[in-house]
Coordinates of C-alpha atoms in Angstrom, one line a residue:
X1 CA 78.7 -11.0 41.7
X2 CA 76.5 -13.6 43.2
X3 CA 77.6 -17.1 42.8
X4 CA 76.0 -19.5 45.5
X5 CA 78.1 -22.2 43.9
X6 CA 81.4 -20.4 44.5
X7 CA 81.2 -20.7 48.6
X8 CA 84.6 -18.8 49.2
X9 CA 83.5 -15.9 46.7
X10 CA 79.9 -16.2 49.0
X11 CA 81.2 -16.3 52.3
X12 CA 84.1 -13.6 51.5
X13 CA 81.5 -11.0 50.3
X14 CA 78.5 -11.4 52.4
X15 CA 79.1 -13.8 55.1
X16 CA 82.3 -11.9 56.5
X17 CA 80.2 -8.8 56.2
X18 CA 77.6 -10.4 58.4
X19 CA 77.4 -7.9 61.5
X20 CA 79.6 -9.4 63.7
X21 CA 81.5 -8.0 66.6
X22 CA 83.5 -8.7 69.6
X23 CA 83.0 -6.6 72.4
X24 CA 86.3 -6.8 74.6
X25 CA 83.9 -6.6 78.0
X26 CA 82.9 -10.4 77.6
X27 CA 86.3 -11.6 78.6
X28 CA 86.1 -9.5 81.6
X29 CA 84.9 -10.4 85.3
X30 CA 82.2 -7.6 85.4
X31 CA 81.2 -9.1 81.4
X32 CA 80.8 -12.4 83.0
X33 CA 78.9 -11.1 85.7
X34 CA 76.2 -9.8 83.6
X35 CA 76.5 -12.6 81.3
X36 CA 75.5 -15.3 84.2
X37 CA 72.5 -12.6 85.3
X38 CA 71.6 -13.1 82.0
X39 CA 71.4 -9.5 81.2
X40 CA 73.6 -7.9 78.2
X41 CA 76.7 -6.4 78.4
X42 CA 77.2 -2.6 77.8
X43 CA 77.8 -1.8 74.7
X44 CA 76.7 -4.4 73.5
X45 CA 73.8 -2.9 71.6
X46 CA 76.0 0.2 70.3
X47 CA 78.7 -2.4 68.8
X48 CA 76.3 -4.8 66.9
X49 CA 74.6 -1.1 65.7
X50 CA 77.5 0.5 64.8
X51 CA 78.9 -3.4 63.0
X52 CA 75.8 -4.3 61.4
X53 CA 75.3 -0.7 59.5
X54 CA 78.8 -1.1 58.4
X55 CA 78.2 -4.4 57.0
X56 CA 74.5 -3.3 55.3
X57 CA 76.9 -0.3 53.5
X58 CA 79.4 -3.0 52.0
X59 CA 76.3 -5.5 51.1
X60 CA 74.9 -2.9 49.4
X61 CA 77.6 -1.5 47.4
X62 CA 78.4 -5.1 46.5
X63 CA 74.8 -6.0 45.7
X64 CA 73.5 -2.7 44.1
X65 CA 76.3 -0.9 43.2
X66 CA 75.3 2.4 44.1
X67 CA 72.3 4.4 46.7
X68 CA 69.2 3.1 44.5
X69 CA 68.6 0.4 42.5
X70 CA 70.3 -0.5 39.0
X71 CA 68.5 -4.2 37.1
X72 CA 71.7 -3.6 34.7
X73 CA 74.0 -4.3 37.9
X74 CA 73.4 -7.6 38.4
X75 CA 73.5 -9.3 35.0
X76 CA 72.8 -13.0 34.6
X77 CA 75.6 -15.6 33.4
X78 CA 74.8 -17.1 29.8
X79 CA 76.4 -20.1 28.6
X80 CA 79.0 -19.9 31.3
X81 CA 81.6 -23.2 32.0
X82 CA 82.2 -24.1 35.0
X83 CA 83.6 -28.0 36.3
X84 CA 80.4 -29.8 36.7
X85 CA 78.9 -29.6 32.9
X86 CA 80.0 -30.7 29.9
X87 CA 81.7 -28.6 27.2
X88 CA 81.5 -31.5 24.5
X89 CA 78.5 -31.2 22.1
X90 CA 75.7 -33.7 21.8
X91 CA 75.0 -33.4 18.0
X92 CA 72.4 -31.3 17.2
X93 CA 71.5 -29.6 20.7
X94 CA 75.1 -28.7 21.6
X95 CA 76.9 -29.1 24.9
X96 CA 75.5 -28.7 28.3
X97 CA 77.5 -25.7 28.4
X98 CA 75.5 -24.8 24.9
X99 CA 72.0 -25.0 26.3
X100 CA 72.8 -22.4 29.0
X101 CA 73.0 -25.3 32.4
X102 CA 75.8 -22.8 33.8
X103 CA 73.5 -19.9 34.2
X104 CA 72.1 -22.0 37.1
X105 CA 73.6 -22.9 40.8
X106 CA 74.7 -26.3 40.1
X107 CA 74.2 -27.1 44.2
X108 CA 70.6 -26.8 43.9
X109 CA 69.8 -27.6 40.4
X110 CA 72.3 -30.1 38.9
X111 CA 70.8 -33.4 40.6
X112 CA 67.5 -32.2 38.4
X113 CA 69.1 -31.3 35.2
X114 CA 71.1 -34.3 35.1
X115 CA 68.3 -36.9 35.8
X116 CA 66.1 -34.8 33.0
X117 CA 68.7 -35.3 30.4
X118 CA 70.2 -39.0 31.1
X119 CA 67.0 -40.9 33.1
X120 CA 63.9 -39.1 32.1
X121 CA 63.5 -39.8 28.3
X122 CA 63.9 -43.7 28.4
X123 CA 61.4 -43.8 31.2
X124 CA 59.1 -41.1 29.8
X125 CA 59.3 -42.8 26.3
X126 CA 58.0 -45.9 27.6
X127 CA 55.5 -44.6 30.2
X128 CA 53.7 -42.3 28.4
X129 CA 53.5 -44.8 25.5
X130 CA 51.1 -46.7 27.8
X131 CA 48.4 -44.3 28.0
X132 CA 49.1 -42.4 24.2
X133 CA 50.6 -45.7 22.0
X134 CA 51.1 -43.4 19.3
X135 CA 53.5 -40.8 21.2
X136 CA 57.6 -41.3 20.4
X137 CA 59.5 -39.3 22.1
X138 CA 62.4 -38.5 19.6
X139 CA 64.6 -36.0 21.1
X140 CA 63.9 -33.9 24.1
X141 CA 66.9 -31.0 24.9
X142 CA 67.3 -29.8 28.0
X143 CA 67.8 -26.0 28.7
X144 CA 68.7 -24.2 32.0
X145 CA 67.5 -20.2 32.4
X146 CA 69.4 -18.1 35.2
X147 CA 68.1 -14.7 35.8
X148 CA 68.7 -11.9 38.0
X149 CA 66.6 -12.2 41.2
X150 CA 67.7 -8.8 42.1
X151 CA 65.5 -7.3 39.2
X152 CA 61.7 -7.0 38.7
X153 CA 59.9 -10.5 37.6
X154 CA 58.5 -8.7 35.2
X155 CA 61.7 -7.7 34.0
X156 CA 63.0 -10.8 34.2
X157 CA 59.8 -12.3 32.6
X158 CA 60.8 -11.0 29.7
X159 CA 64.7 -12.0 29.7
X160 CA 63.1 -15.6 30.2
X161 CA 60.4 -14.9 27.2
X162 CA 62.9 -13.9 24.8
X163 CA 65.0 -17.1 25.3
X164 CA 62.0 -19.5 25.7
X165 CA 60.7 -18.2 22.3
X166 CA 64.6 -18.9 20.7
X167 CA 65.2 -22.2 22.0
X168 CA 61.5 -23.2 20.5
X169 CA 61.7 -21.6 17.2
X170 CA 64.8 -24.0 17.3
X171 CA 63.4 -26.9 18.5
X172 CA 60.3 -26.3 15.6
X173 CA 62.8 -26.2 13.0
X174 CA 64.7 -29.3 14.1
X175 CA 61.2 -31.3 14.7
X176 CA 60.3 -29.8 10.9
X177 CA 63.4 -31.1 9.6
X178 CA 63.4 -34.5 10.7
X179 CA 59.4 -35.2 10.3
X180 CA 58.7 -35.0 14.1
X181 CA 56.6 -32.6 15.8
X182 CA 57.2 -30.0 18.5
X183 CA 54.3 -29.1 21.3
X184 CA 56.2 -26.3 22.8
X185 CA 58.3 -26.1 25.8
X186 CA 58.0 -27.9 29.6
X187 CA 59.1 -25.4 32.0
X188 CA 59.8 -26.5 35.2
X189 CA 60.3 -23.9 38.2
X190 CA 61.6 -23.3 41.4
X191 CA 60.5 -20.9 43.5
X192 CA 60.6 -17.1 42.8
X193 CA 61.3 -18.7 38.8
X194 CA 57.7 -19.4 39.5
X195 CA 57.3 -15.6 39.0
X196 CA 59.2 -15.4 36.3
X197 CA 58.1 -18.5 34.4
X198 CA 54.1 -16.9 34.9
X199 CA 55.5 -13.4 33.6
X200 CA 56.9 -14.6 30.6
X201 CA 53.7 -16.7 29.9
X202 CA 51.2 -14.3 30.4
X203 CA 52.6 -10.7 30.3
X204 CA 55.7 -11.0 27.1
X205 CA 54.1 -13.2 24.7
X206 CA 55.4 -17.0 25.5
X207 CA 52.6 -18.7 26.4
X208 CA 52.1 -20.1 22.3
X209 CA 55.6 -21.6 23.2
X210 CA 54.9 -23.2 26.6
X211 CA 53.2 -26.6 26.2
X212 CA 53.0 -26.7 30.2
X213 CA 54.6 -25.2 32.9
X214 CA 55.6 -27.5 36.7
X215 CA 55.9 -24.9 39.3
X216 CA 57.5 -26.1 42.7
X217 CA 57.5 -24.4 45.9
X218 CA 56.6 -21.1 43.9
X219 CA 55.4 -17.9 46.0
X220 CA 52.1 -17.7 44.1
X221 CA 50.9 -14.5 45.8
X222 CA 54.0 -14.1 47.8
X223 CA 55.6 -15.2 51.4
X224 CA 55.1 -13.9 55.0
X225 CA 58.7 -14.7 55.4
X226 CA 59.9 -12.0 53.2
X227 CA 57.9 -9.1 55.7
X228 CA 59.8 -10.8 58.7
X229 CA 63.0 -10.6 57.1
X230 CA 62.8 -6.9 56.9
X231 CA 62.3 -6.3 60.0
X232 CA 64.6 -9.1 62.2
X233 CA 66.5 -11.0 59.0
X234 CA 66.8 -14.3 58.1
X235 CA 65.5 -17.2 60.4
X236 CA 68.2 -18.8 62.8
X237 CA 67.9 -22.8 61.3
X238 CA 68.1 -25.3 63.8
X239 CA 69.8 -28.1 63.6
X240 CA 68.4 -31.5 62.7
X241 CA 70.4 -35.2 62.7
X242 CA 67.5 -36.2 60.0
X243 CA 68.8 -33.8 57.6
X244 CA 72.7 -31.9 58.3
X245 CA 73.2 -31.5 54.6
X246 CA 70.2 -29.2 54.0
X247 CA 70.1 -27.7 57.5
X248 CA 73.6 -27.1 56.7
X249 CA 72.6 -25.0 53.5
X250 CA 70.1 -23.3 55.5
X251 CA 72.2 -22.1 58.3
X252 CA 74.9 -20.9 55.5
X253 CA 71.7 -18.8 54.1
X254 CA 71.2 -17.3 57.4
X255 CA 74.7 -15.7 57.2
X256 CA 75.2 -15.0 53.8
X257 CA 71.8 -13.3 52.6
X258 CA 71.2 -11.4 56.1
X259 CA 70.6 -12.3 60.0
X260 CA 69.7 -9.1 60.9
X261 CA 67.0 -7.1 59.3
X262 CA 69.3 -4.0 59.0
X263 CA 70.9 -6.2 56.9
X264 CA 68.1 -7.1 54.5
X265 CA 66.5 -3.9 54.5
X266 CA 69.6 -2.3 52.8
X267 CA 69.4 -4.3 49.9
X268 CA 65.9 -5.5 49.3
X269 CA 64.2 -2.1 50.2
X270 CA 66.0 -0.6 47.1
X271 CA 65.3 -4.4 45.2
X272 CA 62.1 -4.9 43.2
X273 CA 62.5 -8.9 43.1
X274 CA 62.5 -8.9 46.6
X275 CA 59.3 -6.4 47.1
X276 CA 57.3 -8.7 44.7
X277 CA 57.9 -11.4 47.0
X278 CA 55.9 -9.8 49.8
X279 CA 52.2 -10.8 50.8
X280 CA 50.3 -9.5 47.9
X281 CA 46.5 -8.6 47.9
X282 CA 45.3 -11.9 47.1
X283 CA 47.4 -13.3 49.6
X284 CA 45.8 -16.1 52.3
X285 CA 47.6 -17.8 55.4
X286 CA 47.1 -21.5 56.3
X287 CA 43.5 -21.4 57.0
X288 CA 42.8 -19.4 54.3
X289 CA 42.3 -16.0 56.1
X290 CA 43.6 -12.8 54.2
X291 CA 44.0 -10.9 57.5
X292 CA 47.8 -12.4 57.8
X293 CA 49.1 -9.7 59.9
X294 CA 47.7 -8.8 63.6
X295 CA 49.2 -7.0 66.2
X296 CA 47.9 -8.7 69.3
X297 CA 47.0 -7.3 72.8
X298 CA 49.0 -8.7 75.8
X299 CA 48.3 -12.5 77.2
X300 CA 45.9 -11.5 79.4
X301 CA 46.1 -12.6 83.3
X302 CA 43.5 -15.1 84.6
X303 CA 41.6 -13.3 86.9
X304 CA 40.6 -10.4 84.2
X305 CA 40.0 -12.3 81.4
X306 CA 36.2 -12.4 82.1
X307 CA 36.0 -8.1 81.3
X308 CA 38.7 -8.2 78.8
X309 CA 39.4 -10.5 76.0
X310 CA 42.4 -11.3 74.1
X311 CA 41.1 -9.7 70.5
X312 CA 44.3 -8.3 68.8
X313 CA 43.9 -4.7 68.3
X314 CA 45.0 -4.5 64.9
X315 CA 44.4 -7.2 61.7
X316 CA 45.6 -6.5 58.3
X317 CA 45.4 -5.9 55.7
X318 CA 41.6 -4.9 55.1
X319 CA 42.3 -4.6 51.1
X320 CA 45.6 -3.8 50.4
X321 CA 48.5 -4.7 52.4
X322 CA 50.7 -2.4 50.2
X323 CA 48.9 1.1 51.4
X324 CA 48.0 -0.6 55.1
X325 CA 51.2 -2.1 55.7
X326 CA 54.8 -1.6 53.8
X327 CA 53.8 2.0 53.1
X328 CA 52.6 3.0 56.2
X329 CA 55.9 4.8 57.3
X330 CA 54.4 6.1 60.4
X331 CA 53.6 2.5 62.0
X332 CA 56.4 0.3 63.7
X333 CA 54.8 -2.7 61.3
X334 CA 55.4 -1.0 57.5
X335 CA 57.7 -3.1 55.5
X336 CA 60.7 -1.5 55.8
X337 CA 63.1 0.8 59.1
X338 CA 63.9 4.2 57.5
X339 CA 67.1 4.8 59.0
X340 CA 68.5 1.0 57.6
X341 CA 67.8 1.8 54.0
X342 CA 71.0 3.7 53.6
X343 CA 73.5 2.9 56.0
X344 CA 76.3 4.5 53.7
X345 CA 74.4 8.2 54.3
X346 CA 72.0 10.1 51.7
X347 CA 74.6 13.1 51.4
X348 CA 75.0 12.7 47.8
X349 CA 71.3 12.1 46.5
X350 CA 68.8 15.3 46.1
X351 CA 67.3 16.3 49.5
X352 CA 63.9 16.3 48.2
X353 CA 63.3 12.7 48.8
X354 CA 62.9 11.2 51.9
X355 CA 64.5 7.2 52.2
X356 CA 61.3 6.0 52.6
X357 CA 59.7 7.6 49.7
X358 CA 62.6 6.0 47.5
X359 CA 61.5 2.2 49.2
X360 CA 57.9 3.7 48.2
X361 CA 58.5 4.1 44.8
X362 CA 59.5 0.4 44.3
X363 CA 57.1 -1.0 46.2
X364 CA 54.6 0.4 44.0
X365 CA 56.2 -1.1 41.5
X366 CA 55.5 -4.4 43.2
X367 CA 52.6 -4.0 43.7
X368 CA 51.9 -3.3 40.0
X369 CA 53.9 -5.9 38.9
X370 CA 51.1 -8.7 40.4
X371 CA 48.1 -6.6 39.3
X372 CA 49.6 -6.6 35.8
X373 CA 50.2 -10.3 36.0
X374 CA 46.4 -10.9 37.4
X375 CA 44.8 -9.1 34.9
X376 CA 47.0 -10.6 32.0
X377 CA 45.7 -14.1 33.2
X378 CA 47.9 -14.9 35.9
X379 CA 48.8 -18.7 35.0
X380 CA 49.5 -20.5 31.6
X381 CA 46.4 -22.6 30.8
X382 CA 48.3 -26.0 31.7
X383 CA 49.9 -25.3 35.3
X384 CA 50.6 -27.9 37.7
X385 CA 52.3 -27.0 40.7
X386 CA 53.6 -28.9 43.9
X387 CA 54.4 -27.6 47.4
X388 CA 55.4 -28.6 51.0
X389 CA 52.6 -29.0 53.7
X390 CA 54.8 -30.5 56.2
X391 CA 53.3 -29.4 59.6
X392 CA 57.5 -30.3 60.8
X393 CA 58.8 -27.5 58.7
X394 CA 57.6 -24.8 60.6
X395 CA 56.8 -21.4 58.3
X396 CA 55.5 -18.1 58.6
X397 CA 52.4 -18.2 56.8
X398 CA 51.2 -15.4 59.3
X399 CA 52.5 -12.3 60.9
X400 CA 51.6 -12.0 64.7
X401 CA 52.9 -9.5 66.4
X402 CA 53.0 -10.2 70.1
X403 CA 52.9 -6.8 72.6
X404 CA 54.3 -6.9 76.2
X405 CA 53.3 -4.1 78.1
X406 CA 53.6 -3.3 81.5
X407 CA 50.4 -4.6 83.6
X408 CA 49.2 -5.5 80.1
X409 CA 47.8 -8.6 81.8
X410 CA 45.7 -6.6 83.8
X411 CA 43.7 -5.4 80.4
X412 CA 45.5 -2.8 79.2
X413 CA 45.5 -2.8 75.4
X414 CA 48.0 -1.5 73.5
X415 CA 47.0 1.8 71.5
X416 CA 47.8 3.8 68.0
X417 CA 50.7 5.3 69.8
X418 CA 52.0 2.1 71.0
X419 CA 52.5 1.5 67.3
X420 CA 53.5 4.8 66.1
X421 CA 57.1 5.1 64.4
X422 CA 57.9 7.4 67.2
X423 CA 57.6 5.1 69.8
X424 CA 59.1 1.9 68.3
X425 CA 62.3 2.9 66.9
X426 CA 64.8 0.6 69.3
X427 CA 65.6 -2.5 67.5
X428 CA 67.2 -4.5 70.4
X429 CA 70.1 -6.5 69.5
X430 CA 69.5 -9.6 67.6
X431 CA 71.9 -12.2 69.1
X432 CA 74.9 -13.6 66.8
X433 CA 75.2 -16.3 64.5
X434 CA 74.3 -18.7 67.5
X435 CA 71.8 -16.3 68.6
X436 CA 68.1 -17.1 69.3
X437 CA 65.0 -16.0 67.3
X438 CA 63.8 -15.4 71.2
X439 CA 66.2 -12.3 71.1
X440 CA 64.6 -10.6 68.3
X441 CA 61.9 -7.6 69.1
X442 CA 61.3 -3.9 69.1
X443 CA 61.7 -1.9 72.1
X444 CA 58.8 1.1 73.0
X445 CA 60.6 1.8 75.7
X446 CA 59.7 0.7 79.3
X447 CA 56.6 3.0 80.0
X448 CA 55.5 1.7 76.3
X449 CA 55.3 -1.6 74.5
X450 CA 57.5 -4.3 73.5
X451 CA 56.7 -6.2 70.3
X452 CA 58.2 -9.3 68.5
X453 CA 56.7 -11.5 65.8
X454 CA 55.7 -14.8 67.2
X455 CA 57.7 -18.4 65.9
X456 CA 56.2 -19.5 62.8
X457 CA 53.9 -22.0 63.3
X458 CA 52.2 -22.9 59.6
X459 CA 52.8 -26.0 57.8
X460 CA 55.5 -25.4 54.4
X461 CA 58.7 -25.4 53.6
X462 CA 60.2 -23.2 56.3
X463 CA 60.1 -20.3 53.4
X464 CA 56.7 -20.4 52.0
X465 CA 53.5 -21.6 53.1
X466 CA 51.2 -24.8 52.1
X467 CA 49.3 -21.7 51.4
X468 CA 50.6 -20.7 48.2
X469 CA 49.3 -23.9 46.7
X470 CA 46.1 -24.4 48.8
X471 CA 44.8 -21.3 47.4
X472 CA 46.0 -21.1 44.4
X473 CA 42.4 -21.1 42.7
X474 CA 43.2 -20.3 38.8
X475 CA 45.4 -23.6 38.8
X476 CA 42.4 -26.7 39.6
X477 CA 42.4 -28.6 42.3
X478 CA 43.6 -31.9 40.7
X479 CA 47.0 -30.2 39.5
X480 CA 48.1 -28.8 43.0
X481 CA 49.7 -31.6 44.7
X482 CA 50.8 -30.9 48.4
X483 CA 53.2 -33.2 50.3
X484 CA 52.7 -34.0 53.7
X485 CA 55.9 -35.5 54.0
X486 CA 57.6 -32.2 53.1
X487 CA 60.7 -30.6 52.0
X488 CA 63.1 -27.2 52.7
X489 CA 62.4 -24.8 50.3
X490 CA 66.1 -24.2 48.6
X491 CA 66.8 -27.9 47.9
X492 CA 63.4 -29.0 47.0
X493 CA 64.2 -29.9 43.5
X494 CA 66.9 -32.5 45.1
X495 CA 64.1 -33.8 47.2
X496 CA 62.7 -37.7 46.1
X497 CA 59.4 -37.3 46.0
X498 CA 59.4 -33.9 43.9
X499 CA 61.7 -35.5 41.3
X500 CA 59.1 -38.4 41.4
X501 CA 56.4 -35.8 41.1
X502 CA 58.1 -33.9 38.3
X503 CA 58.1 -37.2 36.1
X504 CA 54.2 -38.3 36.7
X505 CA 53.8 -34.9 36.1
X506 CA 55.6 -34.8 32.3
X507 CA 53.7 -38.5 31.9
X508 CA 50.6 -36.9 32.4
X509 CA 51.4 -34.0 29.9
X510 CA 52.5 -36.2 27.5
X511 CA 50.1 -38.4 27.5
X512 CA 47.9 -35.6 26.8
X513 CA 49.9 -34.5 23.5
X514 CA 47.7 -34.7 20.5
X515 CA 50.1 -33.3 17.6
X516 CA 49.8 -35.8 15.1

């Protein structure tokens, strides 16, 4: 079950299960002592370990039900009820409840379905008469389409296909009946339904039943926050006075869907929907560079700067970042740890695969998931799409991995063993749920190298990049529309200036309709 709009059902299963611990020394005099040295207190590292692996076991039973993935597991809720949608039908179309708006979290997407159905039709009506006098908008229905994240988009793709193609066949026959016409469907996105919206389009079929598709703050090739997250979880929010409501939302993310990477690895090394949301081979950070990844050399000290520069020692990916970077088990920067993708023991699977091999498996599957949607044409032929570029909202759109080494400033670089699995397994203790992002890094050991990926520092929605719309090439330039004055990623859709966006946007579409 997964229910963000149920918070006690949320915070009961996954946010209780968060990897916390109390460790009975930090009310003691010699716990306080190291606490003011600012050094941590033994056992500290052992508890959180021993806690957080505990927690991974019970996420994962609840998320995936068993040791490797199941898409049946996770099923999506049609034509639900639930206390903020209507249950009374509206002629023709049905109820709310009718045209599937429960399938959806009603915290991130009511504000949008409701201004769609009650504001948008008057105002579209009139607006769009301006620049097409012979449009007449006569009815326009508004549908809602949950799916399960947890799954393959391409899986999903065609889940979203199937009803897309149903709820237009309908809206034909209604427009046949009463003399009207029917262009096809508007689909409007968010995020990872980006994915979904682009597999049902191009890879199962719907794309004679889309008129246009509105992405916002979709992953087009993927996010270099989903690499982070494997390895160190989800990002500690900060607080902000200018916005409490969503930085509220973000902080109850943090907990809920995994602040330590033990935690994500668990459930979305087994999960195909979250693999697919990884960098992929067409990927590009801020400045347009496909290297995203780099494991840097130390900061090096003044005085030796002039024989030794500060080059990283390893940029990524050349080609494919799925072969020279998740899969790379024997480098501390692969995708996912091992030893976290089964905290609940491999005793009962066949001891001819390894846990890596079975995260392999699916990230193939990821991989071939976006080359299949490339080569099938990638977007529908009428894509707009809007994103954050808010320089404020700081995002990974890069991976830098930062080395300390001892007398590294003195030019010494760090080497293939400094990055070999062998010599990087210590994942130091993350911090708790008040923790710092600062406390986050990989231990070599103190004759090797320490590493941690830098703060993000790229302009987004603190989720994904301005990158994913920058670069999105297929889609022209006049239909990308970036906003300086930015958004979070989860509550975009709630944000002003996208619900402003979304109706020039349908104006524009409209206006273009030539079905008469």
């Amino acid at each position: 079950m997964w229910d963000p709009d149920d918070v006690a059902l949320m915070l009961k299963k996954y946010g209780l299960a968060g990897g916390f611990y109390i460790n009975p020394l930090h009310f003691t005099g010699i716990g306080k002592a190291f606490e003011n040295a600012d050094m941590s207190v033994p056992g500290d590292h052992t508890l959180e370990g021993a806690s957080v692996a505990l927690s991974a076991s019970a996420r994962k039973k609840a998320l995936i039900g068993g040791a490797s993935f199941n898409k049946d597991y996770l099923e999506p809720m049609e034509y639900s009820d639930h206390e903020n949608i209507s249950n009374a039908s509206d002629g023709f179309w049905g109820s709310q409840v009718e045209r599937n708006w429960g399938s959806v979290a009603w915290s991130s997407y009511g504000s949008i379905l409701e201004k769609l159905e009650q504001q948008f039709p008057q105002t579209l009506s009139l607006t769009v008469k301006e620049v097409n006098p012979e449009f007449n908008l006569v009815e326009m229905p508004v549908f809602a389409l949950g799916y399960n994240w947890s799954a393959s988009n391409d899986d999903s793709g065609k889940y979203a296909a199937d009803k897309i193609k149903q709820w237009v066949a309908k809206a034909k026959q209604r427009a046949a009946d009463i003399g009207a016409q029917c262009p096809g469907a508007i689909v409007l996105t968010h995020s990872m339904g980006g994915l979904v919206a682009r597999s049902a389009a191009m890879i199962h079929g719907a794309a004679g039943d889309i008129f246009a598709v509105l992405h916002t703050v979709m992953p087009t090739d993927g996010a270099a926050a989903a690499y982070k997250r494997f390895h160190f979880g989800f990002e500690h929010p900060e607080f902000s006075i200018f916005s409490p409501i969503d930085g509220a939302f973000e902080r109850a993310g943090y907990v809920v869907l995994g602040r330590q990477g033990q935690l994500v690895t668990a459930i979305l090394g087994h999960m195909p929907g979250g693999q697919e949301l990884l960098p992929n081979k067409r990927y590009k950070d801020n400045e347009g560079k496909a290297q995203w990844l780099t494991v840097k050399n130390p900061e090096r000290n003044w005085a030796v700067k002039w024989f030794s520069d500060d080059e990283p020692f390893i940029e990524l990916p050349k080609r494919n970042p799925y072969t020279e970077i998740y899969r790379r088990e024997d480098r501390m920067y692969r995708a996912a740890n091992p030893e976290w993708l089964f905290p609940e023991g491999m005793e009962d699977l066949p001891p001819t695969k390894s846990g890596f091999q079975y995260f392999s498996e699916v990230n193939k599957d990821a991989e071939l998931f976006h080359d299949i949607l490339v080569s099938s044409g990638d977007f529908h032929e009428v894509t707009y799409l809007c994103y954050s570029d808010d320089p404020g909202l700081k995002t990974y759109d890069r991976v830098d991995w930062e080395s300390a080494k001892p007398f590294g400033s003195w030019g010494r670089d760090v080497s293939e063993k400094d990055v070999s699995a062998d010599r990087t397994e210590d994942y130091r203790r993350e911090g708790l749920l008040w923790g710092s992002e600062e406390d986050k890094e990989i231990s070599g050991g103190w004759v090797g190298t320490d590493f941690k990926i830098a703060a993000p520092s790229g302009a987004g929605d603190m989720t994904v990049p301005a990158s994913s719309g920058r670069f999105a090439a297929a889609v022209p330039k006049s239909r990308r529309t970036g906003h300086k004055s930015g958004y979070m990623h989860e509550p975009a859709l709630k944000a002003g200036i996208v619900e402003t966006w979304v109706k020039d946007t349908m104006v524009e579409v409209l206006g273009k309709c030539t079905l008469y």
